[in-house]
Short mmCIF file of N, CA and C and ligand atoms in Angstrom, two decimals:
data_model
loop_
_atom_site.label_atom_id
_atom_site.label_comp_id
_atom_site.label_asym_id
_atom_site.label_seq_id
_atom_site.Cartn_x
_atom_site.Cartn_y
_atom_site.Cartn_z
N MET Q 4 -17.18 15.14 4.97
CA MET Q 4 -15.85 15.28 5.56
C MET Q 4 -15.18 13.88 5.69
N LYS Q 5 -13.89 13.81 5.30
CA LYS Q 5 -13.19 12.54 5.38
C LYS Q 5 -12.67 12.35 6.82
N ILE Q 6 -13.22 11.36 7.53
CA ILE Q 6 -12.75 11.13 8.91
C ILE Q 6 -12.10 9.74 9.07
N VAL Q 7 -12.47 8.80 8.19
CA VAL Q 7 -12.01 7.41 8.36
C VAL Q 7 -10.47 7.33 8.23
N ALA Q 8 -9.91 7.92 7.18
CA ALA Q 8 -8.46 7.83 6.94
C ALA Q 8 -7.64 8.39 8.11
N PRO Q 9 -7.96 9.62 8.60
CA PRO Q 9 -7.15 10.09 9.72
C PRO Q 9 -7.33 9.30 10.99
N VAL Q 10 -8.51 8.73 11.21
CA VAL Q 10 -8.74 7.92 12.41
C VAL Q 10 -7.93 6.61 12.31
N VAL Q 11 -7.94 5.99 11.14
CA VAL Q 11 -7.14 4.76 10.96
C VAL Q 11 -5.65 5.05 11.11
N ALA Q 12 -5.19 6.17 10.52
CA ALA Q 12 -3.77 6.53 10.61
C ALA Q 12 -3.36 6.73 12.06
N MET Q 13 -4.22 7.39 12.85
CA MET Q 13 -3.92 7.65 14.26
C MET Q 13 -3.91 6.33 15.04
N MET Q 14 -4.92 5.50 14.76
CA MET Q 14 -5.03 4.23 15.49
C MET Q 14 -3.80 3.36 15.21
N GLU Q 15 -3.36 3.32 13.94
CA GLU Q 15 -2.17 2.49 13.62
C GLU Q 15 -0.97 2.98 14.45
N LYS Q 16 -0.79 4.27 14.53
CA LYS Q 16 0.38 4.80 15.28
C LYS Q 16 0.28 4.45 16.76
N LYS Q 17 -0.96 4.41 17.30
CA LYS Q 17 -1.14 4.14 18.74
C LYS Q 17 -0.91 2.66 19.09
N ILE Q 18 -1.30 1.75 18.20
CA ILE Q 18 -1.23 0.33 18.61
C ILE Q 18 0.00 -0.41 18.05
N ALA Q 19 0.82 0.32 17.28
CA ALA Q 19 1.94 -0.36 16.58
C ALA Q 19 2.98 -0.93 17.54
N SER Q 20 3.00 -0.49 18.81
CA SER Q 20 4.04 -1.01 19.72
C SER Q 20 3.64 -2.38 20.27
N SER Q 21 2.38 -2.82 20.06
CA SER Q 21 1.97 -4.12 20.56
C SER Q 21 2.13 -5.17 19.47
N ARG Q 22 3.04 -6.10 19.69
CA ARG Q 22 3.26 -7.17 18.69
C ARG Q 22 1.98 -7.97 18.45
N MET Q 23 1.21 -8.20 19.53
CA MET Q 23 0.00 -8.99 19.39
C MET Q 23 -1.04 -8.27 18.53
N LEU Q 24 -1.24 -6.96 18.80
CA LEU Q 24 -2.23 -6.21 18.00
C LEU Q 24 -1.78 -6.08 16.55
N VAL Q 25 -0.44 -5.91 16.32
CA VAL Q 25 0.06 -5.83 14.95
C VAL Q 25 -0.22 -7.14 14.23
N SER Q 26 -0.03 -8.24 14.92
CA SER Q 26 -0.25 -9.53 14.33
C SER Q 26 -1.73 -9.75 14.00
N LEU Q 27 -2.62 -9.37 14.94
CA LEU Q 27 -4.07 -9.51 14.71
C LEU Q 27 -4.53 -8.63 13.57
N TYR Q 28 -4.07 -7.39 13.58
CA TYR Q 28 -4.46 -6.40 12.55
C TYR Q 28 -3.95 -6.83 11.17
N SER Q 29 -2.70 -7.25 11.10
CA SER Q 29 -2.15 -7.66 9.81
C SER Q 29 -2.85 -8.89 9.28
N GLY Q 30 -3.26 -9.78 10.23
CA GLY Q 30 -3.90 -11.03 9.82
C GLY Q 30 -5.18 -10.80 9.01
N ILE Q 31 -5.86 -9.70 9.32
CA ILE Q 31 -7.11 -9.37 8.58
C ILE Q 31 -6.82 -9.22 7.08
N TYR Q 32 -5.58 -8.86 6.78
CA TYR Q 32 -5.24 -8.52 5.37
C TYR Q 32 -4.47 -9.61 4.65
N ASN Q 33 -4.29 -10.77 5.31
CA ASN Q 33 -3.54 -11.86 4.63
C ASN Q 33 -4.10 -12.17 3.24
N GLU Q 34 -5.44 -12.36 3.19
CA GLU Q 34 -6.04 -12.75 1.90
C GLU Q 34 -5.95 -11.60 0.88
N VAL Q 35 -6.12 -10.36 1.36
CA VAL Q 35 -6.05 -9.19 0.48
C VAL Q 35 -4.67 -9.16 -0.21
N VAL Q 36 -3.63 -9.30 0.61
CA VAL Q 36 -2.26 -9.18 0.04
C VAL Q 36 -1.95 -10.39 -0.81
N ARG Q 37 -2.41 -11.57 -0.42
CA ARG Q 37 -2.18 -12.76 -1.28
C ARG Q 37 -2.85 -12.53 -2.64
N ASN Q 38 -4.05 -11.97 -2.63
CA ASN Q 38 -4.74 -11.70 -3.90
C ASN Q 38 -3.93 -10.69 -4.75
N GLU Q 39 -3.35 -9.70 -4.07
CA GLU Q 39 -2.57 -8.68 -4.82
C GLU Q 39 -1.24 -9.25 -5.35
N ILE Q 40 -0.67 -10.19 -4.61
CA ILE Q 40 0.53 -10.86 -5.11
C ILE Q 40 0.21 -11.61 -6.39
N LYS Q 41 -0.95 -12.27 -6.39
CA LYS Q 41 -1.39 -13.01 -7.59
C LYS Q 41 -1.69 -12.04 -8.72
N LEU Q 42 -2.43 -10.98 -8.40
CA LEU Q 42 -2.82 -10.00 -9.41
C LEU Q 42 -1.61 -9.41 -10.14
N ALA Q 43 -0.57 -9.04 -9.37
CA ALA Q 43 0.62 -8.39 -9.98
C ALA Q 43 1.74 -9.36 -10.23
N GLY Q 44 1.55 -10.64 -9.92
CA GLY Q 44 2.58 -11.63 -10.16
C GLY Q 44 3.89 -11.33 -9.45
N ILE Q 45 3.79 -10.97 -8.14
CA ILE Q 45 4.98 -10.57 -7.41
C ILE Q 45 5.80 -11.79 -6.98
N THR Q 46 7.10 -11.71 -7.23
CA THR Q 46 8.01 -12.81 -6.83
C THR Q 46 9.18 -12.23 -6.07
N ALA Q 47 10.03 -13.14 -5.54
CA ALA Q 47 11.19 -12.71 -4.72
C ALA Q 47 12.12 -11.78 -5.45
N GLY Q 48 12.15 -11.84 -6.76
CA GLY Q 48 13.06 -11.01 -7.55
C GLY Q 48 12.58 -9.59 -7.75
N ASP Q 49 11.36 -9.28 -7.37
CA ASP Q 49 10.82 -7.93 -7.58
C ASP Q 49 11.25 -6.96 -6.50
N GLN Q 50 11.40 -5.71 -6.91
CA GLN Q 50 11.56 -4.58 -5.98
C GLN Q 50 10.20 -3.93 -5.87
N VAL Q 51 9.66 -3.88 -4.66
CA VAL Q 51 8.28 -3.45 -4.45
C VAL Q 51 8.25 -2.12 -3.71
N LEU Q 52 7.41 -1.20 -4.19
CA LEU Q 52 7.21 0.10 -3.53
C LEU Q 52 5.80 0.09 -2.94
N ASN Q 53 5.69 0.43 -1.64
CA ASN Q 53 4.37 0.51 -1.00
C ASN Q 53 4.16 1.97 -0.56
N ILE Q 54 3.15 2.59 -1.16
CA ILE Q 54 2.88 4.02 -0.88
C ILE Q 54 1.78 4.16 0.19
N GLY Q 55 2.11 4.86 1.25
CA GLY Q 55 1.15 5.04 2.36
C GLY Q 55 1.19 3.86 3.29
N CYS Q 56 2.39 3.55 3.83
CA CYS Q 56 2.52 2.33 4.66
C CYS Q 56 1.87 2.46 6.01
N GLY Q 57 1.73 3.71 6.54
CA GLY Q 57 1.11 3.90 7.84
C GLY Q 57 2.03 3.42 8.99
N GLY Q 58 1.54 3.54 10.22
CA GLY Q 58 2.32 3.14 11.38
C GLY Q 58 2.44 1.62 11.49
N ILE Q 59 1.43 0.92 11.01
CA ILE Q 59 1.47 -0.57 10.94
C ILE Q 59 1.54 -0.93 9.46
N PRO Q 60 2.75 -1.13 8.96
CA PRO Q 60 2.92 -1.33 7.51
C PRO Q 60 2.61 -2.75 7.08
N PHE Q 61 1.34 -3.16 7.29
CA PHE Q 61 1.02 -4.58 7.07
C PHE Q 61 1.15 -4.97 5.62
N THR Q 62 0.91 -4.08 4.68
CA THR Q 62 1.05 -4.46 3.30
C THR Q 62 2.51 -4.79 2.99
N ALA Q 63 3.41 -3.92 3.43
CA ALA Q 63 4.85 -4.15 3.22
C ALA Q 63 5.30 -5.44 3.92
N LEU Q 64 4.85 -5.64 5.18
CA LEU Q 64 5.23 -6.82 5.94
C LEU Q 64 4.76 -8.09 5.25
N LEU Q 65 3.51 -8.10 4.82
CA LEU Q 65 2.97 -9.33 4.24
C LEU Q 65 3.56 -9.63 2.86
N ILE Q 66 3.83 -8.59 2.07
CA ILE Q 66 4.47 -8.80 0.78
C ILE Q 66 5.86 -9.45 0.99
N ALA Q 67 6.62 -8.85 1.94
CA ALA Q 67 7.97 -9.40 2.18
C ALA Q 67 7.90 -10.80 2.75
N LYS Q 68 6.95 -11.05 3.69
CA LYS Q 68 6.88 -12.39 4.29
C LYS Q 68 6.42 -13.45 3.27
N PHE Q 69 5.43 -13.12 2.44
CA PHE Q 69 4.86 -14.10 1.54
C PHE Q 69 5.73 -14.36 0.30
N THR Q 70 6.52 -13.32 -0.13
CA THR Q 70 7.24 -13.47 -1.38
C THR Q 70 8.77 -13.43 -1.24
N GLY Q 71 9.25 -12.81 -0.14
CA GLY Q 71 10.70 -12.60 -0.02
C GLY Q 71 11.20 -11.44 -0.81
N ALA Q 72 10.28 -10.66 -1.42
CA ALA Q 72 10.70 -9.50 -2.22
C ALA Q 72 11.23 -8.37 -1.33
N ARG Q 73 12.07 -7.51 -1.92
CA ARG Q 73 12.60 -6.33 -1.25
C ARG Q 73 11.51 -5.24 -1.35
N VAL Q 74 11.18 -4.61 -0.20
CA VAL Q 74 10.09 -3.63 -0.19
C VAL Q 74 10.59 -2.28 0.30
N TRP Q 75 10.24 -1.24 -0.43
CA TRP Q 75 10.42 0.14 0.04
C TRP Q 75 9.04 0.59 0.49
N ALA Q 76 8.88 0.97 1.76
CA ALA Q 76 7.61 1.46 2.28
C ALA Q 76 7.72 2.94 2.53
N ILE Q 77 6.83 3.74 1.95
CA ILE Q 77 6.94 5.19 2.12
C ILE Q 77 5.66 5.76 2.74
N ASP Q 78 5.83 6.87 3.43
CA ASP Q 78 4.67 7.60 3.98
C ASP Q 78 5.10 9.09 4.04
N ASN Q 79 4.10 9.96 3.85
CA ASN Q 79 4.40 11.41 3.92
C ASN Q 79 4.18 11.99 5.31
N ASP Q 80 3.96 11.11 6.29
CA ASP Q 80 3.78 11.54 7.69
C ASP Q 80 4.98 11.02 8.49
N GLN Q 81 5.79 11.96 9.00
CA GLN Q 81 7.01 11.55 9.70
C GLN Q 81 6.69 10.67 10.93
N GLY Q 82 5.58 10.99 11.62
CA GLY Q 82 5.19 10.19 12.79
C GLY Q 82 4.94 8.74 12.39
N ALA Q 83 4.23 8.54 11.26
CA ALA Q 83 3.96 7.19 10.79
C ALA Q 83 5.24 6.48 10.41
N VAL Q 84 6.18 7.20 9.77
CA VAL Q 84 7.46 6.62 9.36
C VAL Q 84 8.24 6.12 10.60
N ASP Q 85 8.30 6.95 11.63
CA ASP Q 85 9.05 6.58 12.84
C ASP Q 85 8.45 5.32 13.48
N VAL Q 86 7.13 5.28 13.58
CA VAL Q 86 6.45 4.14 14.20
C VAL Q 86 6.62 2.87 13.31
N ALA Q 87 6.49 3.05 11.99
CA ALA Q 87 6.61 1.90 11.09
C ALA Q 87 8.00 1.30 11.16
N ARG Q 88 9.02 2.14 11.26
CA ARG Q 88 10.41 1.61 11.34
C ARG Q 88 10.55 0.72 12.57
N LYS Q 89 10.01 1.17 13.71
CA LYS Q 89 10.10 0.37 14.96
C LYS Q 89 9.32 -0.93 14.78
N CYS Q 90 8.16 -0.84 14.16
CA CYS Q 90 7.29 -2.01 13.98
C CYS Q 90 8.03 -3.05 13.12
N ILE Q 91 8.68 -2.61 12.04
CA ILE Q 91 9.39 -3.53 11.18
C ILE Q 91 10.59 -4.17 11.90
N ALA Q 92 11.30 -3.37 12.70
CA ALA Q 92 12.43 -3.91 13.43
C ALA Q 92 11.94 -4.96 14.44
N ALA Q 93 10.80 -4.66 15.11
CA ALA Q 93 10.27 -5.62 16.10
C ALA Q 93 9.85 -6.91 15.46
N GLN Q 94 9.51 -6.87 14.18
CA GLN Q 94 9.13 -8.08 13.45
C GLN Q 94 10.33 -8.77 12.78
N ASN Q 95 11.54 -8.21 13.03
CA ASN Q 95 12.78 -8.71 12.40
C ASN Q 95 12.70 -8.76 10.89
N MET Q 96 12.09 -7.71 10.30
CA MET Q 96 11.94 -7.68 8.85
C MET Q 96 12.72 -6.55 8.20
N ASP Q 97 13.64 -5.94 9.00
CA ASP Q 97 14.35 -4.76 8.43
C ASP Q 97 15.40 -5.15 7.41
N HIS Q 98 15.69 -6.46 7.25
CA HIS Q 98 16.64 -6.85 6.18
C HIS Q 98 15.92 -6.79 4.83
N LEU Q 99 14.58 -6.82 4.83
CA LEU Q 99 13.82 -6.81 3.55
C LEU Q 99 13.05 -5.53 3.33
N ILE Q 100 12.74 -4.79 4.39
CA ILE Q 100 11.87 -3.59 4.26
C ILE Q 100 12.57 -2.35 4.75
N SER Q 101 12.58 -1.31 3.92
CA SER Q 101 13.10 0.02 4.35
C SER Q 101 11.94 0.99 4.31
N VAL Q 102 11.89 1.87 5.34
CA VAL Q 102 10.81 2.86 5.40
C VAL Q 102 11.43 4.24 5.14
N LEU Q 103 10.79 4.98 4.20
CA LEU Q 103 11.28 6.31 3.85
C LEU Q 103 10.17 7.33 3.99
N MET Q 104 10.57 8.55 4.41
CA MET Q 104 9.61 9.66 4.49
C MET Q 104 9.56 10.32 3.12
N LEU Q 105 8.53 9.96 2.34
CA LEU Q 105 8.39 10.49 0.97
C LEU Q 105 6.92 10.59 0.64
N ASP Q 106 6.59 11.45 -0.31
CA ASP Q 106 5.21 11.54 -0.78
C ASP Q 106 5.11 10.73 -2.08
N GLY Q 107 4.01 10.01 -2.23
CA GLY Q 107 3.81 9.18 -3.40
C GLY Q 107 3.76 9.96 -4.70
N ARG Q 108 3.56 11.28 -4.61
CA ARG Q 108 3.53 12.08 -5.85
C ARG Q 108 4.95 12.42 -6.34
N ASP Q 109 5.94 12.31 -5.42
CA ASP Q 109 7.30 12.70 -5.79
C ASP Q 109 7.97 11.56 -6.56
N PRO Q 110 8.94 11.89 -7.45
CA PRO Q 110 9.63 10.84 -8.16
C PRO Q 110 10.39 9.94 -7.18
N PHE Q 111 10.10 8.65 -7.22
CA PHE Q 111 10.74 7.74 -6.27
C PHE Q 111 12.22 7.55 -6.66
N PRO Q 112 13.16 7.66 -5.69
CA PRO Q 112 14.57 7.68 -6.05
C PRO Q 112 15.21 6.34 -6.35
N HIS Q 113 14.46 5.22 -6.29
CA HIS Q 113 15.03 3.90 -6.57
C HIS Q 113 14.21 3.25 -7.68
N ASP Q 114 14.81 2.22 -8.31
CA ASP Q 114 14.05 1.46 -9.29
C ASP Q 114 13.02 0.58 -8.56
N PHE Q 115 11.88 0.35 -9.20
CA PHE Q 115 10.92 -0.59 -8.66
C PHE Q 115 10.21 -1.31 -9.78
N ASP Q 116 9.71 -2.51 -9.49
CA ASP Q 116 8.97 -3.30 -10.50
C ASP Q 116 7.48 -3.22 -10.26
N VAL Q 117 7.10 -3.11 -8.98
CA VAL Q 117 5.69 -3.18 -8.59
C VAL Q 117 5.46 -2.05 -7.55
N ALA Q 118 4.33 -1.38 -7.64
CA ALA Q 118 3.94 -0.46 -6.58
C ALA Q 118 2.53 -0.84 -6.07
N LEU Q 119 2.35 -0.78 -4.75
CA LEU Q 119 1.04 -1.00 -4.16
C LEU Q 119 0.68 0.27 -3.41
N VAL Q 120 -0.52 0.79 -3.69
CA VAL Q 120 -0.90 2.10 -3.17
C VAL Q 120 -2.04 1.90 -2.16
N ALA Q 121 -1.84 2.46 -0.92
CA ALA Q 121 -2.84 2.32 0.13
C ALA Q 121 -4.17 2.92 -0.28
N LEU Q 122 -5.26 2.38 0.26
CA LEU Q 122 -6.59 2.92 0.00
C LEU Q 122 -6.66 4.40 0.38
N GLN Q 123 -5.96 4.76 1.46
CA GLN Q 123 -6.07 6.13 1.98
C GLN Q 123 -5.10 7.10 1.27
N ALA Q 124 -4.20 6.60 0.43
CA ALA Q 124 -3.23 7.51 -0.21
C ALA Q 124 -3.94 8.41 -1.21
N GLU Q 125 -3.52 9.64 -1.30
CA GLU Q 125 -4.09 10.57 -2.25
C GLU Q 125 -3.09 11.71 -2.55
N PRO Q 126 -3.30 12.39 -3.68
CA PRO Q 126 -4.29 12.17 -4.74
C PRO Q 126 -3.85 11.05 -5.68
N LYS Q 127 -4.78 10.09 -5.92
CA LYS Q 127 -4.41 8.89 -6.62
C LYS Q 127 -3.99 9.12 -8.09
N GLN Q 128 -4.68 10.06 -8.78
CA GLN Q 128 -4.29 10.30 -10.18
C GLN Q 128 -2.82 10.80 -10.26
N GLU Q 129 -2.50 11.74 -9.35
CA GLU Q 129 -1.10 12.27 -9.38
C GLU Q 129 -0.11 11.19 -9.01
N ILE Q 130 -0.47 10.34 -8.06
CA ILE Q 130 0.43 9.24 -7.67
C ILE Q 130 0.64 8.29 -8.86
N LEU Q 131 -0.45 7.95 -9.57
CA LEU Q 131 -0.32 7.07 -10.71
C LEU Q 131 0.57 7.73 -11.79
N ASP Q 132 0.31 8.99 -12.07
CA ASP Q 132 1.10 9.69 -13.11
C ASP Q 132 2.59 9.66 -12.77
N SER Q 133 2.89 9.89 -11.51
CA SER Q 133 4.31 9.89 -11.06
C SER Q 133 4.91 8.49 -11.19
N LEU Q 134 4.15 7.47 -10.80
CA LEU Q 134 4.64 6.09 -10.89
C LEU Q 134 4.91 5.69 -12.33
N VAL Q 135 4.00 6.09 -13.20
CA VAL Q 135 4.18 5.76 -14.64
C VAL Q 135 5.41 6.48 -15.18
N ALA Q 136 5.58 7.75 -14.82
CA ALA Q 136 6.74 8.52 -15.29
C ALA Q 136 8.05 7.88 -14.86
N LYS Q 137 8.08 7.41 -13.62
CA LYS Q 137 9.32 6.82 -13.09
C LYS Q 137 9.48 5.33 -13.45
N GLY Q 138 8.39 4.59 -13.33
CA GLY Q 138 8.46 3.13 -13.46
C GLY Q 138 8.48 2.63 -14.89
N GLY Q 139 8.00 3.47 -15.82
CA GLY Q 139 7.99 3.05 -17.23
C GLY Q 139 6.96 1.99 -17.52
N SER Q 140 7.02 1.47 -18.73
CA SER Q 140 5.95 0.59 -19.18
C SER Q 140 5.99 -0.79 -18.50
N LYS Q 141 7.14 -1.13 -17.87
CA LYS Q 141 7.21 -2.47 -17.26
C LYS Q 141 6.63 -2.52 -15.84
N ALA Q 142 6.37 -1.34 -15.24
CA ALA Q 142 5.93 -1.33 -13.85
C ALA Q 142 4.50 -1.89 -13.76
N ARG Q 143 4.25 -2.65 -12.67
CA ARG Q 143 2.89 -3.13 -12.37
C ARG Q 143 2.40 -2.35 -11.16
N LEU Q 144 1.26 -1.71 -11.28
CA LEU Q 144 0.80 -0.77 -10.27
C LEU Q 144 -0.56 -1.20 -9.72
N VAL Q 145 -0.63 -1.39 -8.41
CA VAL Q 145 -1.86 -1.91 -7.79
C VAL Q 145 -2.49 -0.84 -6.90
N PHE Q 146 -3.76 -0.56 -7.13
CA PHE Q 146 -4.54 0.34 -6.29
C PHE Q 146 -5.75 -0.39 -5.71
N ARG Q 147 -6.23 0.06 -4.55
CA ARG Q 147 -7.44 -0.51 -3.93
C ARG Q 147 -8.61 0.42 -4.21
N SER Q 148 -9.72 -0.16 -4.60
CA SER Q 148 -10.88 0.63 -5.02
C SER Q 148 -11.94 0.66 -3.91
N PRO Q 149 -12.26 1.88 -3.38
CA PRO Q 149 -13.21 1.95 -2.28
C PRO Q 149 -14.61 1.44 -2.67
N ARG Q 150 -15.27 0.82 -1.69
CA ARG Q 150 -16.68 0.42 -1.92
C ARG Q 150 -17.53 1.66 -2.08
N SER Q 151 -18.60 1.52 -2.86
CA SER Q 151 -19.43 2.70 -3.17
C SER Q 151 -20.02 3.33 -1.90
N GLU Q 152 -20.34 2.48 -0.91
CA GLU Q 152 -20.98 3.01 0.33
C GLU Q 152 -20.06 3.96 1.11
N VAL Q 153 -18.75 3.79 0.95
CA VAL Q 153 -17.79 4.63 1.70
C VAL Q 153 -16.91 5.45 0.77
N ALA Q 154 -17.33 5.50 -0.51
CA ALA Q 154 -16.44 6.14 -1.52
C ALA Q 154 -16.17 7.61 -1.15
N HIS Q 155 -17.11 8.28 -0.47
CA HIS Q 155 -16.90 9.69 -0.14
C HIS Q 155 -15.76 9.88 0.89
N GLN Q 156 -15.33 8.78 1.51
CA GLN Q 156 -14.28 8.86 2.52
C GLN Q 156 -12.87 8.75 1.93
N TYR Q 157 -12.79 8.40 0.63
CA TYR Q 157 -11.49 8.14 0.00
C TYR Q 157 -11.41 8.81 -1.36
N ASP Q 158 -10.17 9.04 -1.79
CA ASP Q 158 -9.97 9.50 -3.15
C ASP Q 158 -10.29 8.35 -4.09
N SER Q 159 -10.95 8.68 -5.21
CA SER Q 159 -11.34 7.57 -6.11
C SER Q 159 -10.14 7.17 -7.01
N LEU Q 160 -10.33 6.01 -7.70
CA LEU Q 160 -9.29 5.51 -8.55
C LEU Q 160 -8.92 6.52 -9.66
N PRO Q 161 -7.68 6.44 -10.12
CA PRO Q 161 -7.33 7.29 -11.28
C PRO Q 161 -8.27 7.01 -12.44
N VAL Q 162 -8.56 8.03 -13.24
CA VAL Q 162 -9.45 7.81 -14.38
C VAL Q 162 -8.74 7.49 -15.67
N ARG Q 163 -7.44 7.84 -15.74
CA ARG Q 163 -6.70 7.51 -16.95
C ARG Q 163 -5.29 7.00 -16.55
N PRO Q 164 -4.77 5.97 -17.19
CA PRO Q 164 -5.48 5.15 -18.21
C PRO Q 164 -6.44 4.21 -17.49
N LEU Q 165 -7.11 3.34 -18.28
CA LEU Q 165 -7.99 2.34 -17.66
C LEU Q 165 -7.11 1.25 -17.06
N PHE Q 166 -7.57 0.67 -15.95
CA PHE Q 166 -6.81 -0.45 -15.40
C PHE Q 166 -6.99 -1.69 -16.27
N ASN Q 167 -6.02 -2.64 -16.15
CA ASN Q 167 -6.03 -3.81 -17.00
C ASN Q 167 -6.87 -4.97 -16.40
N ARG Q 168 -6.65 -5.19 -15.09
CA ARG Q 168 -7.30 -6.33 -14.44
C ARG Q 168 -7.71 -5.97 -13.05
N ARG Q 169 -8.62 -6.74 -12.48
CA ARG Q 169 -9.03 -6.51 -11.09
C ARG Q 169 -9.23 -7.86 -10.39
N ILE Q 170 -9.15 -7.78 -9.06
CA ILE Q 170 -9.43 -8.98 -8.26
C ILE Q 170 -10.36 -8.57 -7.12
N ASP Q 171 -11.39 -9.35 -6.88
CA ASP Q 171 -12.33 -9.01 -5.81
C ASP Q 171 -11.69 -9.13 -4.44
N GLN Q 172 -12.07 -8.23 -3.52
CA GLN Q 172 -11.60 -8.23 -2.16
C GLN Q 172 -12.78 -8.18 -1.23
N LYS Q 173 -12.69 -8.92 -0.08
CA LYS Q 173 -13.82 -8.98 0.85
C LYS Q 173 -13.55 -8.05 2.04
N GLN Q 174 -13.32 -6.80 1.83
CA GLN Q 174 -13.08 -5.86 2.93
C GLN Q 174 -14.24 -4.90 3.06
N ALA Q 175 -14.45 -4.37 4.26
CA ALA Q 175 -15.58 -3.43 4.48
C ALA Q 175 -15.35 -2.14 3.70
N THR Q 176 -14.11 -1.75 3.50
CA THR Q 176 -13.86 -0.44 2.89
C THR Q 176 -13.50 -0.50 1.40
N PHE Q 177 -13.01 -1.64 0.92
CA PHE Q 177 -12.72 -1.74 -0.54
C PHE Q 177 -13.14 -3.11 -1.04
N ASP Q 178 -13.64 -3.11 -2.28
CA ASP Q 178 -14.19 -4.36 -2.82
C ASP Q 178 -13.36 -4.99 -3.91
N CYS Q 179 -12.30 -4.29 -4.33
CA CYS Q 179 -11.38 -4.90 -5.29
C CYS Q 179 -10.04 -4.19 -5.30
N SER Q 180 -9.03 -4.89 -5.81
CA SER Q 180 -7.75 -4.28 -6.10
C SER Q 180 -7.61 -4.30 -7.61
N VAL Q 181 -7.03 -3.25 -8.19
CA VAL Q 181 -6.92 -3.17 -9.66
C VAL Q 181 -5.47 -3.05 -10.06
N LEU Q 182 -5.16 -3.57 -11.24
CA LEU Q 182 -3.76 -3.55 -11.74
C LEU Q 182 -3.67 -2.71 -13.02
N TYR Q 183 -2.73 -1.76 -12.97
CA TYR Q 183 -2.35 -0.98 -14.16
C TYR Q 183 -1.00 -1.56 -14.63
N ALA Q 184 -0.95 -2.01 -15.88
CA ALA Q 184 0.29 -2.59 -16.37
C ALA Q 184 0.42 -2.34 -17.86
N ASN Q 185 1.61 -2.52 -18.40
CA ASN Q 185 1.88 -2.27 -19.83
C ASN Q 185 1.45 -0.92 -20.26
N LEU Q 186 1.79 0.10 -19.45
CA LEU Q 186 1.27 1.46 -19.72
C LEU Q 186 2.16 2.19 -20.76
C1 LIG R 5 -3.23 4.72 7.75
S1 LIG R 5 -2.22 4.10 6.46
C2 LIG R 5 -2.99 2.64 6.03
C3 LIG R 5 -2.10 1.73 5.20
C4 LIG R 5 -1.83 0.38 5.76
N1 LIG R 5 -1.07 0.39 7.01
C5 LIG R 5 -1.18 -0.54 4.73
O1 LIG R 5 -0.21 -1.25 5.07
O2 LIG R 5 -1.71 -0.64 3.61
C6 LIG R 5 -2.45 5.23 5.10
C7 LIG R 5 -1.22 6.13 5.07
O3 LIG R 5 -1.18 6.77 3.81
C8 LIG R 5 -0.40 7.94 3.99
N2 LIG R 5 -0.53 8.76 2.79
C9 LIG R 5 -1.65 9.37 2.31
N3 LIG R 5 -1.37 10.00 1.16
C10 LIG R 5 -0.03 9.81 0.92
C11 LIG R 5 0.85 10.23 -0.12
N4 LIG R 5 0.46 11.00 -1.13
N5 LIG R 5 2.14 9.83 -0.04
C12 LIG R 5 2.59 9.04 0.98
N6 LIG R 5 1.79 8.63 1.99
C13 LIG R 5 0.50 8.99 1.96
C14 LIG R 5 -0.97 8.53 5.29
O4 LIG R 5 -0.02 9.40 5.90
C15 LIG R 5 -1.26 7.27 6.09
O5 LIG R 5 -0.26 7.03 7.06
#
């Protein structure tokens, strides 16, 4: 039974009103997101889509802070969307980040150059297929790959096409981020 993803989602919604906890929690992922910026070559000129932003949208926040890129953060849980919007406003980042209630499988209504998909987002193959259909061959798509010890808790990486590159990550739940590009 998958219990980690719903517990993390609930915990994010509960602690998102504390600026200190948001800062501590996001800090854990500084290196992860810096690695993903390098992997996908994200710059200020990119439009970035983050699928599964959760109540504490640390991926969206760190991408915007580190690169200055415009970020669309989406989640299919209205409660998470409401909390994430407040969190982004409290961090004074709403000029760069917009949060939308959408499912990653649905065709995204705006252009994007890069998409980053949360470890907990699913189903990953359908999300990848939708991103490729909308983003075209120029889109750079980043997914996080669960560690084998906890793989039963998460949807596994898409099987087609093969990813192009990977970068190691030192997290308890995922050991690398992978890039799909030139699809
Ligand atoms: C708990 S969050 C963790 C993400 C983390 N805050 C981040 O910044 O990377 C994972 C979120 O993914 C969302 N999610 C799962 N599948 C999804 C999908 N198909 N489309 C959109 N959101 C999805 C869940 O609702 C959950 O809020």
